C-alpha cells in the first residue's frame, strides 16, 4: 500500500515539474514514506532521519519530509526533532506542492488532516515497480474495523471506497501499457462498497469480476480480505474466473477464541475454519496465506498452542508472522497491559515461524508434478540462465529458459522444491 501511495506522490509532484531520483546526493527533496504498524518500522525511520540530517550538514538547502502513517501518528513530534522540514499524512498528498513551496528556513510545514472523501481516484500513479509486469491499484483507503492492537484506523482514517469507474480505467490503462497483472489493494476489501447516483451499488465481488473481465491476458490479485467479512459471493466469483489468481490472504492473527475477542477481530476460530472450508470447497487448489501475531496481551501457553494448531489445521501456504508491538493510543494499549515477556514473545514467534517453514515446504511438495501457467517476471536472482515468475497460487517458480521475457505466460512443470521456490521445467 505504501508503494502505491509513493506512486501517487510521484504523480502529484511530477505535475509540478519534479523529477525522480534514487541518488540521495542529487535530491533537492527527500521524502520517506512511513509505516507505523509496528514499533520497529518507526525505529528504522528515526535511523533514516539521522542519515538525511547528515545530507543537510553539507547541503543545508535540501528538504527532508516524512509522509505517511508515522507523519500522521507523531505529527509535531517529528518537527520538534528539528531534522524534518515537512510532515504530511496519508490524506494530504495533494497539498505537497504547496507545502514544498511554503517551506523556508525555520518554517517547516505540516498537514496531517484526515479526510472522509480522499481516494486519489483521479490520479494516475507513476509506476515505480521494476518488472513492468505487475501493478498495484488502491480501491479504498482507511479502515473502520478498530482491531484492538492496530494503529491503522488512527493513521489512515475512516474507510472510503474509490469510484469503480476510475479503478477500471486505471486497470485498463496499465494493461494497455504492457502490465499483465494488477493487485487491488484495501485494508479490508470485503467492505468495499460504491453507491452510484442511480442507486445501484458495486461491492467487492462485482468490482473484482469487472476487472477480471478486462482481458484473458490480465491477471487479478487482491489484498486483504477480513475473515469476518469474506462472502460466499466473493469466493464463488473467484472460482468462476481463471483470470482471478487462486490465492487468498486471510489474516487469522490468533487461533485462540479468547485472544480473538481481545483483539476485537469479531470472528471465532470455528467461523474462520468454516470460511476456509468454503474456499476449499469452491477452489480446492486455492492457496491460503495469513498474518499471525505472537504474544498479544495476556496470551497463555494454551492460546499460543491454539495458534499453532490452527496453522496445522489450515496448512497455510505462507504467512507473515510478528511479535505483538504495543501501539500508543490503540484500544489494546489503553485497556490491556503488554504483559508477555520479550523472551516469551520471541520464543513463541520462533515456534510459529518454524512450523510455518515446515508447512510451506509441505505445501510446495504437494505441487511437485503439477503443471502451472506462470507469468514471467524476468531472470531469476540467482542464475541469469533461468527465468522466474509466479503461479496463480502466488508461488515463485524458477526454470531454465532464456527465450521468454517478462510479461510472457508460459506453462511449467514442477520438478522439485525448496520451502520458498518451485523448481520447474518448461512444458
Ligand atoms: N503488533 C504486531 N503486529 C501487528 N499487526 C498489526 N498491528 C500490529 C501490532 N501492533 C500485523 C497484523 C496485520 C499485519 C498487517 O500487521 O498481523 O494483519
Ligand atoms: Fe488494522 Fe484490523 Fe483494519 Fe486490518 S482490519 S487495518 S488489522 S484495524
Tab-separated table of C-alpha atoms and ligand atoms in Angstrom:
chain	number	residue	atom	x	y	z
A	1	UNK	CA	0.000	0.000	0.000
A	2	UNK	CA	2.854	2.351	0.745
A	3	UNK	CA	4.479	1.561	-2.598
A	4	UNK	CA	1.251	2.585	-4.275
A	5	UNK	CA	0.966	5.745	-2.164
A	6	UNK	CA	4.506	6.630	-3.208
A	7	UNK	CA	3.416	6.232	-6.825
A	8	UNK	CA	0.580	8.685	-6.150
A	9	UNK	CA	3.036	11.141	-4.576
A	10	UNK	CA	5.375	10.879	-7.579
A	11	UNK	CA	2.462	11.633	-9.854
A	12	UNK	CA	1.423	14.726	-7.875
A	13	UNK	CA	4.991	16.004	-7.773
A	14	UNK	CA	5.679	15.182	-11.437
A	15	UNK	CA	2.802	17.514	-12.360
A	16	UNK	CA	4.730	20.249	-10.552
A	17	UNK	CA	7.879	19.561	-12.574
A	18	UNK	CA	9.715	17.381	-10.072
A	19	UNK	CA	11.822	14.517	-11.399
A	20	UNK	CA	12.506	11.356	-9.506
A	21	UNK	CA	15.975	10.301	-8.399
A	22	UNK	CA	17.163	7.455	-6.253
A	23	UNK	CA	20.534	9.117	-5.662
A	24	UNK	CA	20.261	10.915	-2.351
A	25	UNK	CA	23.143	13.332	-3.050
A	26	UNK	CA	21.271	14.548	-6.088
A	27	UNK	CA	17.884	15.111	-4.471
A	28	UNK	CA	16.508	18.558	-3.633
A	29	UNK	CA	13.727	16.909	-1.675
A	30	UNK	CA	13.999	13.657	0.276
A	31	UNK	CA	10.700	12.058	1.260
A	32	UNK	CA	10.362	8.966	3.431
A	33	UNK	CA	7.008	7.224	3.171
A	34	UNK	CA	6.499	5.573	6.515
A	35	UNK	CA	4.678	2.757	8.304
A	36	UNK	CA	3.535	2.790	11.955
A	37	UNK	CA	2.090	-0.689	12.202
A	38	UNK	CA	4.904	-1.893	14.467
A	39	UNK	CA	7.476	-0.014	16.507
A	40	UNK	CA	10.465	-1.443	14.618
A	41	UNK	CA	9.189	0.121	11.375
A	42	UNK	CA	9.206	3.520	13.098
A	43	UNK	CA	12.626	2.959	14.642
A	44	UNK	CA	14.069	2.347	11.186
A	45	UNK	CA	12.732	5.709	10.063
A	46	UNK	CA	14.330	7.512	13.001
A	47	UNK	CA	17.601	5.977	11.792
A	48	UNK	CA	16.924	7.236	8.282
A	49	UNK	CA	16.134	10.731	9.590
A	50	UNK	CA	19.642	10.806	11.083
A	51	UNK	CA	21.037	9.795	7.711
A	52	UNK	CA	19.073	12.548	5.930
A	53	UNK	CA	20.314	15.009	8.539
A	54	UNK	CA	23.897	14.270	7.514
A	55	UNK	CA	22.950	15.416	3.999
A	56	UNK	CA	21.648	18.649	5.444
A	57	UNK	CA	25.008	19.319	7.062
A	58	UNK	CA	26.697	19.512	3.659
A	59	UNK	CA	23.639	20.733	1.725
A	60	UNK	CA	21.522	22.889	4.060
A	61	UNK	CA	19.032	23.633	1.265
A	62	UNK	CA	17.884	20.008	0.955
A	63	UNK	CA	14.304	19.444	2.143
A	64	UNK	CA	13.587	16.404	4.332
A	65	UNK	CA	9.983	15.245	4.556
A	66	UNK	CA	8.246	12.467	6.450
A	67	UNK	CA	4.996	11.324	4.868
A	68	UNK	CA	2.521	8.534	5.593
A	69	UNK	CA	1.380	6.879	8.795
A	70	UNK	CA	4.253	7.943	11.032
A	71	UNK	CA	3.687	11.562	9.983
A	72	UNK	CA	0.044	11.154	10.953
A	73	UNK	CA	0.808	9.500	14.270
A	74	UNK	CA	3.670	11.660	15.522
A	75	UNK	CA	2.749	14.991	13.912
A	76	UNK	CA	4.622	17.849	15.621
A	77	UNK	CA	6.955	15.483	17.475
A	78	UNK	CA	8.708	14.953	14.142
A	79	UNK	CA	9.118	18.687	13.624
A	80	UNK	CA	10.376	19.046	17.195
A	81	UNK	CA	13.383	16.915	16.249
A	82	UNK	CA	14.379	19.939	14.101
A	83	UNK	CA	15.628	17.489	11.498
A	84	UNK	CA	12.494	17.452	9.389
A	85	UNK	CA	11.080	20.259	7.176
A	86	UNK	CA	7.861	18.622	6.096
A	87	UNK	CA	5.279	16.336	7.693
A	88	UNK	CA	2.355	15.114	5.569
A	89	UNK	CA	-0.218	12.458	6.482
A	90	UNK	CA	-1.769	9.896	4.112
A	91	UNK	CA	-4.687	12.126	3.060
A	92	UNK	CA	-2.706	15.312	2.389
A	93	UNK	CA	-0.552	14.408	-0.599
A	94	UNK	CA	-2.380	16.811	-2.894
A	95	UNK	CA	-1.054	19.632	-0.726
A	96	UNK	CA	2.598	18.546	-1.091
A	97	UNK	CA	3.420	21.061	-3.867
A	98	UNK	CA	2.056	23.929	-1.756
A	99	UNK	CA	3.779	22.698	1.398
A	100	UNK	CA	7.076	22.431	-0.504
A	101	UNK	CA	6.660	25.983	-1.814
A	102	UNK	CA	5.983	27.321	1.677
A	103	UNK	CA	8.995	25.738	3.359
A	104	UNK	CA	11.595	28.265	4.478
A	105	UNK	CA	14.437	28.143	6.996
A	106	UNK	CA	12.790	27.789	10.410
A	107	UNK	CA	9.411	27.457	8.724
A	108	UNK	CA	8.687	23.724	8.455
A	109	UNK	CA	5.297	22.728	7.040
A	110	UNK	CA	2.770	20.197	8.286
A	111	UNK	CA	-0.552	18.832	7.022
A	112	UNK	CA	-1.987	15.846	8.835
A	113	UNK	CA	-5.689	16.410	8.174
A	114	UNK	CA	-7.560	13.178	7.569
A	115	UNK	CA	-10.362	13.130	5.041
A	116	UNK	CA	-13.642	11.247	4.641
A	117	UNK	CA	-13.523	11.540	0.844
A	118	UNK	CA	-9.948	11.472	-0.419
A	119	UNK	CA	-9.213	8.391	-2.560
A	120	UNK	CA	-6.796	9.968	-5.087
A	121	UNK	CA	-9.199	8.355	-7.569
A	122	UNK	CA	-8.376	10.739	-10.434
A	123	UNK	CA	-4.588	10.481	-10.021
A	124	UNK	CA	-2.592	8.252	-12.342
A	125	UNK	CA	0.162	6.775	-10.198
A	126	UNK	CA	3.680	6.898	-11.673
A	127	UNK	CA	4.650	3.218	-11.563
A	128	UNK	CA	7.831	2.539	-9.629
A	129	UNK	CA	7.812	-1.242	-9.850
A	130	UNK	CA	10.812	-2.658	-11.581
A	131	UNK	CA	9.437	-5.507	-13.622
A	132	UNK	CA	6.770	-3.689	-15.639
A	133	UNK	CA	4.536	-6.722	-15.241
A	134	UNK	CA	2.560	-6.254	-12.055
A	135	UNK	CA	0.882	-3.074	-10.797
A	136	UNK	CA	-0.888	-2.102	-7.570
A	137	UNK	CA	-4.244	-0.347	-7.657
A	138	UNK	CA	-5.776	1.077	-4.476
A	139	UNK	CA	-9.524	0.572	-4.394
A	140	UNK	CA	-10.209	2.107	-0.999
A	141	UNK	CA	-8.487	3.892	1.858
A	142	UNK	CA	-8.681	3.797	5.638
A	143	UNK	CA	-10.271	1.197	7.870
A	144	UNK	CA	-13.371	1.122	10.090
A	145	UNK	CA	-12.533	-2.048	11.970
A	146	UNK	CA	-10.597	-0.954	15.043
A	147	UNK	CA	-8.872	-4.238	15.822
A	148	UNK	CA	-7.579	-3.502	19.298
A	149	UNK	CA	-3.845	-3.828	18.503
A	150	UNK	CA	-3.912	-1.842	15.281
A	151	UNK	CA	-2.878	1.742	14.641
A	152	UNK	CA	-4.127	1.875	11.042
A	153	UNK	CA	-7.588	3.338	11.738
A	154	UNK	CA	-5.878	6.216	13.569
A	155	UNK	CA	-3.238	6.909	10.943
A	156	UNK	CA	-5.217	6.222	7.775
A	157	UNK	CA	-8.609	7.358	8.983
A	158	UNK	CA	-12.100	6.189	8.129
A	159	UNK	CA	-12.839	3.760	5.348
A	160	UNK	CA	-13.875	5.108	1.963
A	161	UNK	CA	-14.257	3.356	-1.386
A	162	UNK	CA	-12.973	4.644	-4.694
A	163	UNK	CA	-15.245	5.156	-7.703
A	164	UNK	CA	-15.158	1.836	-9.622
A	165	UNK	CA	-15.045	3.675	-12.956
A	166	UNK	CA	-11.678	5.174	-12.024
A	167	UNK	CA	-10.444	1.764	-10.857
A	168	UNK	CA	-11.447	0.090	-14.132
A	169	UNK	CA	-9.928	2.922	-16.140
A	170	UNK	CA	-6.658	2.546	-14.256
A	171	UNK	CA	-6.651	-1.238	-14.745
A	172	UNK	CA	-7.292	-0.819	-18.493
A	173	UNK	CA	-4.553	1.837	-18.675
A	174	UNK	CA	-1.920	-0.344	-17.048
A	175	UNK	CA	-2.897	-3.292	-19.239
A	176	UNK	CA	-2.613	-1.102	-22.344
A	177	UNK	CA	0.864	-0.064	-21.257
A	178	UNK	CA	2.039	-3.675	-21.032
A	179	UNK	CA	1.231	-4.804	-17.485
A	180	UNK	CA	-0.168	-8.312	-17.137
A	181	UNK	CA	-1.233	-8.364	-13.510
A	182	UNK	CA	-2.989	-5.965	-11.143
A	183	UNK	CA	-3.318	-6.265	-7.391
A	184	UNK	CA	-6.345	-4.488	-5.930
A	185	UNK	CA	-5.493	-3.046	-2.531
A	186	UNK	CA	-7.528	-2.179	0.539
A	187	UNK	CA	-7.236	-2.715	4.299
A	188	UNK	CA	-10.472	-4.671	4.189
A	189	UNK	CA	-11.523	-5.235	0.577
A	190	UNK	CA	-14.662	-7.146	1.596
A	191	UNK	CA	-16.254	-3.942	2.811
A	192	UNK	CA	-15.631	-2.135	-0.473
A	193	UNK	CA	-18.950	-0.565	-1.478
A	194	UNK	CA	-19.751	2.057	-4.079
A	195	UNK	CA	-23.188	3.626	-4.323
A	196	UNK	CA	-23.875	5.080	-7.768
A	197	UNK	CA	-26.006	8.207	-8.347
A	198	UNK	CA	-28.711	5.971	-9.860
A	199	UNK	CA	-28.994	3.905	-6.680
A	200	UNK	CA	-27.027	0.910	-7.987
A	201	UNK	CA	-24.256	-0.489	-5.828
A	202	UNK	CA	-20.959	-2.179	-6.619
A	203	UNK	CA	-19.490	-4.460	-3.962
A	204	UNK	CA	-16.050	-6.027	-3.981
A	205	UNK	CA	-17.140	-9.223	-5.744
A	206	UNK	CA	-18.754	-7.106	-8.510
A	207	UNK	CA	-15.644	-4.966	-8.835
A	208	UNK	CA	-13.327	-7.967	-8.924
A	209	UNK	CA	-15.444	-9.554	-11.633
A	210	UNK	CA	-15.370	-6.398	-13.741
A	211	UNK	CA	-11.577	-6.239	-13.513
A	212	UNK	CA	-11.342	-9.984	-14.231
A	213	UNK	CA	-13.247	-9.467	-17.487
A	214	UNK	CA	-10.886	-6.805	-18.875
A	215	UNK	CA	-8.778	-9.378	-20.747
A	216	UNK	CA	-7.877	-13.075	-20.537
A	217	UNK	CA	-4.272	-11.797	-20.536
A	218	UNK	CA	-4.694	-9.667	-17.402
A	219	UNK	CA	-4.476	-11.427	-14.057
A	220	UNK	CA	-6.038	-10.036	-10.915
A	221	UNK	CA	-4.962	-10.410	-7.297
A	222	UNK	CA	-6.202	-8.602	-4.228
A	223	UNK	CA	-5.349	-7.945	-0.620
A	224	UNK	CA	-6.623	-8.014	2.108
A	225	UNK	CA	-9.742	-9.983	2.999
A	226	UNK	CA	-11.135	-9.942	6.527
A	227	UNK	CA	-12.277	-13.365	7.765
A	228	UNK	CA	-15.411	-11.889	9.330
A	229	UNK	CA	-16.485	-10.356	6.002
A	230	UNK	CA	-15.288	-12.641	3.194
A	231	UNK	CA	-18.505	-13.616	1.442
A	232	UNK	CA	-19.660	-16.696	-0.435
A	233	UNK	CA	-20.328	-14.370	-3.354
A	234	UNK	CA	-16.672	-13.313	-3.442
A	235	UNK	CA	-15.398	-16.879	-3.150
A	236	UNK	CA	-17.749	-18.031	-5.918
A	237	UNK	CA	-16.744	-15.095	-8.125
A	238	UNK	CA	-13.098	-16.105	-7.701
A	239	UNK	CA	-13.969	-19.671	-8.656
A	240	UNK	CA	-15.691	-18.538	-11.881
A	241	UNK	CA	-12.804	-16.603	-13.429
A	242	UNK	CA	-9.444	-18.010	-14.492
A	243	UNK	CA	-8.010	-14.506	-14.531
A	244	UNK	CA	-8.534	-14.174	-10.757
A	245	UNK	CA	-5.492	-15.696	-9.080
A	246	UNK	CA	-6.199	-18.510	-6.676
A	247	UNK	CA	-4.611	-17.140	-3.559
A	248	UNK	CA	-6.381	-15.597	-0.584
A	249	UNK	CA	-4.596	-13.698	2.133
A	250	UNK	CA	-6.796	-14.250	5.175
A	251	UNK	CA	-5.130	-12.895	8.337
A	252	UNK	CA	-6.063	-15.092	11.295
A	253	UNK	CA	-3.896	-13.258	13.903
A	254	UNK	CA	-4.530	-15.952	16.527
A	255	UNK	CA	-6.083	-19.401	16.814
A	256	UNK	CA	-7.480	-18.735	20.280
A	257	UNK	CA	-11.054	-17.501	20.706
A	258	UNK	CA	-10.101	-15.624	23.877
A	259	UNK	CA	-7.371	-13.730	22.007
A	260	UNK	CA	-9.653	-13.076	19.028
A	261	UNK	CA	-12.189	-11.441	21.357
A	262	UNK	CA	-9.497	-9.288	22.945
A	263	UNK	CA	-8.104	-8.422	19.530
A	264	UNK	CA	-11.634	-7.369	18.550
A	265	UNK	CA	-11.468	-9.387	15.375
A	266	UNK	CA	-15.171	-10.269	15.570
A	267	UNK	CA	-14.896	-13.870	14.360
A	268	UNK	CA	-14.250	-17.144	16.144
A	269	UNK	CA	-11.867	-19.938	15.320
A	270	UNK	CA	-14.844	-22.038	14.161
A	271	UNK	CA	-16.079	-19.223	11.883
A	272	UNK	CA	-12.599	-18.836	10.407
A	273	UNK	CA	-12.328	-22.571	9.734
A	274	UNK	CA	-15.747	-22.535	8.119
A	275	UNK	CA	-14.575	-19.805	5.709
A	276	UNK	CA	-11.504	-21.889	4.885
A	277	UNK	CA	-13.748	-24.907	4.234
A	278	UNK	CA	-15.901	-22.812	1.905
A	279	UNK	CA	-12.842	-21.593	-0.014
A	280	UNK	CA	-11.560	-25.158	-0.370
A	281	UNK	CA	-14.950	-26.469	-1.496
A	282	UNK	CA	-15.126	-23.932	-4.328
A	283	UNK	CA	-11.393	-23.812	-5.174
A	284	UNK	CA	-9.544	-26.922	-3.958
A	285	UNK	CA	-6.233	-25.539	-5.269
A	286	UNK	CA	-6.544	-22.064	-3.787
A	287	UNK	CA	-3.543	-21.033	-1.682
A	288	UNK	CA	-4.366	-19.535	1.701
A	289	UNK	CA	-1.883	-17.251	3.422
A	290	UNK	CA	-2.142	-15.391	6.696
A	291	UNK	CA	-0.821	-12.930	9.268
A	292	UNK	CA	-0.118	-14.029	12.831
A	293	UNK	CA	0.663	-12.027	15.964
A	294	UNK	CA	2.639	-13.789	18.725
A	295	UNK	CA	2.467	-12.686	22.340
A	296	UNK	CA	-0.597	-10.455	22.373
A	297	UNK	CA	-1.702	-9.145	25.797
A	298	UNK	CA	-2.446	-11.932	28.257
A	299	UNK	CA	-1.704	-14.718	25.752
A	300	UNK	CA	-1.360	-18.003	27.662
A	301	UNK	CA	0.656	-21.016	26.603
A	302	UNK	CA	-2.652	-22.656	25.652
A	303	UNK	CA	-3.630	-19.667	23.467
A	304	UNK	CA	-0.273	-19.992	21.738
A	305	UNK	CA	-0.847	-23.737	21.212
A	306	UNK	CA	-4.231	-22.860	19.688
A	307	UNK	CA	-2.415	-20.667	17.152
A	308	UNK	CA	-0.028	-23.489	16.265
A	309	UNK	CA	-2.928	-25.902	15.922
A	310	UNK	CA	-4.982	-23.664	13.634
A	311	UNK	CA	-1.884	-23.239	11.467
A	312	UNK	CA	-1.649	-27.020	11.128
A	313	UNK	CA	-5.368	-27.362	10.592
A	314	UNK	CA	-5.432	-24.847	7.741
A	315	UNK	CA	-1.985	-25.800	6.401
A	316	UNK	CA	-1.107	-22.269	5.344
A	317	UNK	CA	0.930	-21.909	2.172
A	318	UNK	CA	2.729	-18.851	3.554
A	319	UNK	CA	2.449	-16.415	6.449
A	320	UNK	CA	3.665	-13.076	7.762
A	321	UNK	CA	4.444	-13.515	11.427
A	322	UNK	CA	5.069	-10.819	14.028
A	323	UNK	CA	5.610	-10.255	17.717
A	324	UNK	CA	2.962	-8.059	19.244
A	325	UNK	CA	4.151	-4.462	19.336
A	326	UNK	CA	2.106	-2.115	21.502
A	327	UNK	CA	0.969	0.955	19.569
A	328	UNK	CA	0.177	4.044	21.642
A	329	UNK	CA	-3.453	5.153	21.556
A	330	UNK	CA	-4.902	1.832	20.370
A	331	UNK	CA	-7.650	0.065	22.337
A	332	UNK	CA	-5.174	-2.603	23.443
A	333	UNK	CA	-2.652	-0.028	24.664
A	334	UNK	CA	-5.386	1.663	26.672
A	335	UNK	CA	-7.049	-1.453	28.071
A	336	UNK	CA	-4.583	-4.331	28.345
A	337	UNK	CA	-1.049	-4.433	29.728
A	338	UNK	CA	1.600	-5.583	27.239
A	339	UNK	CA	2.464	-8.350	29.688
A	340	UNK	CA	4.157	-11.117	27.718
A	341	UNK	CA	7.878	-11.081	28.462
A	342	UNK	CA	10.030	-10.291	25.410
A	343	UNK	CA	11.824	-13.643	25.589
A	344	UNK	CA	8.469	-15.455	25.666
A	345	UNK	CA	7.243	-13.481	22.650
A	346	UNK	CA	10.467	-14.309	20.826
A	347	UNK	CA	10.235	-17.990	21.656
A	348	UNK	CA	6.577	-18.220	20.598
A	349	UNK	CA	7.310	-16.364	17.377
A	350	UNK	CA	10.167	-18.715	16.526
A	351	UNK	CA	7.915	-21.714	17.137
A	352	UNK	CA	5.353	-20.171	14.797
A	353	UNK	CA	7.997	-19.457	12.143
A	354	UNK	CA	9.457	-22.935	12.436
A	355	UNK	CA	6.044	-24.507	11.986
A	356	UNK	CA	5.250	-22.265	9.028
A	357	UNK	CA	8.543	-23.185	7.365
A	358	UNK	CA	7.546	-26.835	7.588
A	359	UNK	CA	4.026	-26.085	6.313
A	360	UNK	CA	5.382	-24.042	3.384
A	361	UNK	CA	7.687	-26.896	2.428
A	362	UNK	CA	4.829	-29.407	2.683
A	363	UNK	CA	2.635	-27.166	0.572
A	364	UNK	CA	5.355	-26.861	-2.074
A	365	UNK	CA	5.916	-30.625	-2.074
A	366	UNK	CA	2.242	-31.121	-2.871
A	367	UNK	CA	2.825	-29.101	-6.063
A	368	UNK	CA	5.645	-31.288	-7.400
A	369	UNK	CA	4.442	-32.920	-10.622
A	370	UNK	CA	1.795	-30.257	-11.293
A	371	UNK	CA	1.750	-28.004	-14.339
A	372	UNK	CA	1.234	-24.289	-13.738
A	373	UNK	CA	0.693	-21.345	-16.051
A	374	UNK	CA	3.041	-18.684	-14.821
A	375	UNK	CA	3.571	-15.035	-15.613
A	376	UNK	CA	7.271	-14.432	-16.280
A	377	UNK	CA	8.720	-11.624	-14.150
A	378	UNK	CA	12.277	-11.760	-15.512
A	379	UNK	CA	15.612	-13.502	-14.917
A	380	UNK	CA	15.899	-15.348	-11.622
A	381	UNK	CA	18.001	-13.644	-8.984
A	382	UNK	CA	20.499	-16.479	-8.671
A	383	UNK	CA	21.046	-17.597	-12.250
A	384	UNK	CA	20.799	-15.465	-15.422
A	385	UNK	CA	20.096	-18.616	-17.459
A	386	UNK	CA	16.859	-19.057	-15.526
A	387	UNK	CA	13.615	-17.145	-15.534
A	388	UNK	CA	11.229	-16.697	-12.645
A	389	UNK	CA	7.547	-15.964	-12.335
A	390	UNK	CA	4.541	-16.664	-10.184
A	391	UNK	CA	1.858	-19.294	-10.491
A	392	UNK	CA	-1.764	-18.385	-9.842
A	393	UNK	CA	-1.283	-19.558	-6.236
A	394	UNK	CA	1.436	-16.884	-5.913
A	395	UNK	CA	4.297	-19.352	-5.566
A	396	UNK	CA	7.606	-18.383	-7.134
A	397	UNK	CA	8.627	-20.722	-9.967
A	398	UNK	CA	12.153	-20.856	-11.427
A	399	UNK	CA	13.037	-22.653	-14.658
A	400	UNK	CA	15.908	-22.780	-17.166
A	401	UNK	CA	14.974	-20.651	-20.184
A	402	UNK	CA	16.201	-17.522	-21.842
A	403	UNK	CA	13.820	-17.416	-24.790
A	404	UNK	CA	10.877	-15.883	-22.965
A	405	UNK	CA	10.707	-12.469	-21.377
A	406	UNK	CA	8.975	-10.565	-18.604
A	407	UNK	CA	5.243	-10.414	-19.242
A	408	UNK	CA	5.007	-13.728	-21.152
A	409	UNK	CA	2.749	-16.501	-19.942
A	410	UNK	CA	4.365	-19.943	-20.020
A	411	UNK	CA	3.426	-23.410	-18.765
A	412	UNK	CA	5.888	-25.115	-16.462
A	413	UNK	CA	6.003	-28.458	-14.682
A	414	UNK	CA	7.188	-28.517	-11.075
A	415	UNK	CA	10.147	-30.897	-10.688
A	416	UNK	CA	11.266	-30.185	-7.125
A	417	UNK	CA	11.042	-27.509	-4.478
A	418	UNK	CA	12.511	-25.717	-1.517
A	419	UNK	CA	10.491	-24.028	1.188
A	420	UNK	CA	10.457	-20.802	-0.855
A	421	UNK	CA	10.632	-21.811	-4.522
A	422	UNK	CA	9.321	-24.322	-7.030
A	423	UNK	CA	11.986	-25.600	-9.426
A	424	UNK	CA	10.372	-26.244	-12.789
A	425	UNK	CA	10.867	-27.007	-16.466
A	426	UNK	CA	9.137	-25.511	-19.466
A	427	UNK	CA	6.322	-27.650	-20.823
B	1	LIG	N1	1.845	-5.629	16.570
B	1	LIG	C1	2.219	-6.657	15.769
B	1	LIG	N2	1.679	-6.904	14.575
B	1	LIG	C2	0.706	-6.072	14.146
B	1	LIG	N3	-0.022	-6.056	13.014
B	1	LIG	C3	-0.857	-5.004	13.043
B	1	LIG	N4	-0.696	-4.331	14.203
B	1	LIG	C4	0.280	-4.973	14.910
B	1	LIG	C5	0.878	-4.776	16.168
B	1	LIG	N5	0.502	-3.759	16.954
B	1	LIG	C6	0.095	-7.082	11.976
B	1	LIG	C7	-1.215	-7.840	11.785
B	1	LIG	C8	-1.719	-7.312	10.477
B	1	LIG	C9	-0.422	-7.007	9.751
B	1	LIG	C10	-0.539	-6.073	8.599
B	1	LIG	O1	0.401	-6.463	10.747
B	1	LIG	O2	-0.919	-9.225	11.690
B	1	LIG	O3	-2.527	-8.231	9.780
B	2	LIG	FE1	-5.873	-2.886	11.321
B	2	LIG	FE2	-7.911	-4.594	11.715
B	2	LIG	FE3	-8.165	-2.554	9.945
B	2	LIG	FE4	-6.532	-4.631	9.366
B	2	LIG	S1	-8.774	-4.752	9.619
B	2	LIG	S2	-6.080	-2.419	9.125
B	2	LIG	S3	-5.731	-5.163	11.402
B	2	LIG	S4	-7.916	-2.357	12.179
